PDB file of C-alpha atoms in Angstrom:
ATOM      1  CA  UNK A   1     113.911  72.915  54.250  1.00  0.00           C
ATOM      2  CA  UNK A   2     110.582  73.573  52.789  1.00  0.00           C
ATOM      3  CA  UNK A   3     109.575  70.028  52.871  1.00  0.00           C
ATOM      4  CA  UNK A   4     110.489  69.597  56.490  1.00  0.00           C
ATOM      5  CA  UNK A   5     108.551  72.929  57.315  1.00  0.00           C
ATOM      6  CA  UNK A   6     105.515  71.546  55.561  1.00  0.00           C
ATOM      7  CA  UNK A   7     105.782  68.054  56.901  1.00  0.00           C
ATOM      8  CA  UNK A   8     106.032  69.371  60.504  1.00  0.00           C
ATOM      9  CA  UNK A   9     102.913  71.491  60.042  1.00  0.00           C
ATOM     10  CA  UNK A  10     100.913  68.604  58.647  1.00  0.00           C
ATOM     11  CA  UNK A  11     102.137  66.093  61.275  1.00  0.00           C
ATOM     12  CA  UNK A  12     101.614  68.463  64.143  1.00  0.00           C
ATOM     13  CA  UNK A  13      98.772  70.770  63.227  1.00  0.00           C
ATOM     14  CA  UNK A  14      98.020  71.936  66.778  1.00  0.00           C
ATOM     15  CA  UNK A  15     101.672  72.834  67.615  1.00  0.00           C
ATOM     16  CA  UNK A  16     101.979  74.444  64.180  1.00  0.00           C
ATOM     17  CA  UNK A  17      98.803  76.552  64.851  1.00  0.00           C
ATOM     18  CA  UNK A  18     100.082  77.592  68.323  1.00  0.00           C
ATOM     19  CA  UNK A  19     103.513  78.504  67.018  1.00  0.00           C
ATOM     20  CA  UNK A  20     102.316  80.614  64.234  1.00  0.00           C
ATOM     21  CA  UNK A  21      99.765  82.431  66.463  1.00  0.00           C
ATOM     22  CA  UNK A  22     102.156  83.562  69.028  1.00  0.00           C
ATOM     23  CA  UNK A  23     103.188  87.276  69.154  1.00  0.00           C
ATOM     24  CA  UNK A  24     106.703  87.845  67.711  1.00  0.00           C
ATOM     25  CA  UNK A  25     109.174  89.840  69.782  1.00  0.00           C
ATOM     26  CA  UNK A  26     108.687  90.918  73.253  1.00  0.00           C
ATOM     27  CA  UNK A  27     110.811  91.290  76.343  1.00  0.00           C
ATOM     28  CA  UNK A  28     111.413  87.558  77.076  1.00  0.00           C
ATOM     29  CA  UNK A  29     115.139  86.769  76.352  1.00  0.00           C
ATOM     30  CA  UNK A  30     114.437  83.094  76.140  1.00  0.00           C
ATOM     31  CA  UNK A  31     111.756  83.550  73.485  1.00  0.00           C
ATOM     32  CA  UNK A  32     114.037  85.839  71.597  1.00  0.00           C
ATOM     33  CA  UNK A  33     116.913  83.380  71.699  1.00  0.00           C
ATOM     34  CA  UNK A  34     114.559  80.587  70.648  1.00  0.00           C
ATOM     35  CA  UNK A  35     113.425  82.709  67.754  1.00  0.00           C
ATOM     36  CA  UNK A  36     116.968  83.290  66.603  1.00  0.00           C
ATOM     37  CA  UNK A  37     117.807  79.583  67.025  1.00  0.00           C
ATOM     38  CA  UNK A  38     114.750  78.520  64.906  1.00  0.00           C
ATOM     39  CA  UNK A  39     115.694  80.916  62.094  1.00  0.00           C
ATOM     40  CA  UNK A  40     119.434  79.994  62.095  1.00  0.00           C
ATOM     41  CA  UNK A  41     119.274  77.145  59.671  1.00  0.00           C
ATOM     42  CA  UNK A  42     117.323  79.291  57.016  1.00  0.00           C
ATOM     43  CA  UNK A  43     119.690  82.086  57.569  1.00  0.00           C
ATOM     44  CA  UNK A  44     122.719  79.856  57.188  1.00  0.00           C
ATOM     45  CA  UNK A  45     121.535  78.393  53.932  1.00  0.00           C
ATOM     46  CA  UNK A  46     120.838  81.693  52.575  1.00  0.00           C
ATOM     47  CA  UNK A  47     124.301  83.178  53.625  1.00  0.00           C
ATOM     48  CA  UNK A  48     125.901  80.299  51.691  1.00  0.00           C
ATOM     49  CA  UNK A  49     124.216  81.932  48.597  1.00  0.00           C
ATOM     50  CA  UNK A  50     125.785  85.330  49.583  1.00  0.00           C
ATOM     51  CA  UNK A  51     122.656  86.716  51.137  1.00  0.00           C
ATOM     52  CA  UNK A  52     123.666  87.851  54.681  1.00  0.00           C
ATOM     53  CA  UNK A  53     122.920  90.524  57.160  1.00  0.00           C
ATOM     54  CA  UNK A  54     119.862  92.623  55.912  1.00  0.00           C
ATOM     55  CA  UNK A  55     119.428  90.775  52.660  1.00  0.00           C
ATOM     56  CA  UNK A  56     119.525  87.431  54.461  1.00  0.00           C
ATOM     57  CA  UNK A  57     116.954  88.667  56.965  1.00  0.00           C
ATOM     58  CA  UNK A  58     114.503  89.667  54.364  1.00  0.00           C
ATOM     59  CA  UNK A  59     115.095  86.648  52.268  1.00  0.00           C
ATOM     60  CA  UNK A  60     114.484  84.418  55.273  1.00  0.00           C
ATOM     61  CA  UNK A  61     111.284  86.551  56.002  1.00  0.00           C
ATOM     62  CA  UNK A  62     110.131  85.859  52.340  1.00  0.00           C
ATOM     63  CA  UNK A  63     110.692  82.166  52.721  1.00  0.00           C
ATOM     64  CA  UNK A  64     108.797  81.951  55.979  1.00  0.00           C
ATOM     65  CA  UNK A  65     106.022  83.998  54.544  1.00  0.00           C
ATOM     66  CA  UNK A  66     105.755  81.859  51.368  1.00  0.00           C
ATOM     67  CA  UNK A  67     105.985  78.507  53.352  1.00  0.00           C
ATOM     68  CA  UNK A  68     103.443  79.711  56.007  1.00  0.00           C
ATOM     69  CA  UNK A  69     100.926  80.757  53.229  1.00  0.00           C
ATOM     70  CA  UNK A  70     101.283  77.622  51.286  1.00  0.00           C
ATOM     71  CA  UNK A  71     100.792  75.460  54.292  1.00  0.00           C
ATOM     72  CA  UNK A  72      97.872  77.488  55.527  1.00  0.00           C
ATOM     73  CA  UNK A  73      96.174  77.064  51.991  1.00  0.00           C
ATOM     74  CA  UNK A  74      96.687  73.399  52.247  1.00  0.00           C
ATOM     75  CA  UNK A  75      95.448  73.097  55.688  1.00  0.00           C
ATOM     76  CA  UNK A  76      92.158  75.062  54.904  1.00  0.00           C
ATOM     77  CA  UNK A  77      91.598  72.997  51.797  1.00  0.00           C
ATOM     78  CA  UNK A  78      92.226  75.678  49.206  1.00  0.00           C
ATOM     79  CA  UNK A  79      94.902  73.565  47.556  1.00  0.00           C
ATOM     80  CA  UNK A  80      92.927  70.331  47.429  1.00  0.00           C
ATOM     81  CA  UNK A  81      92.676  69.156  43.920  1.00  0.00           C
ATOM     82  CA  UNK A  82      95.805  71.189  42.773  1.00  0.00           C
TER      83      UNK A  82
END
C-alpha cells in the first residue's frame, strides 16, 4: 500500500497536491463517504492485524501521516541523494 501511495503521488503530483490540501470533514455527505471509501483498504489491512475501531483509526492516521511526510520530503528534494 505504501508503494502504491508513493507511486500515485509521483505520477500525479497535481492531483496529489490538490487532494492533500483539501479541508477534511465538512457537511458534504458525498465527501464524507469518499473519505471513508479511500481509507477503507488501509483500515481493512490493519483490522487483519487485530487493530480495529479506535486503534485501527489511529494506526491508519499514523500510516497516512508517515506516507504523506515521506512523499512530501521526496517531492521537495529533501530526500535526494539518500
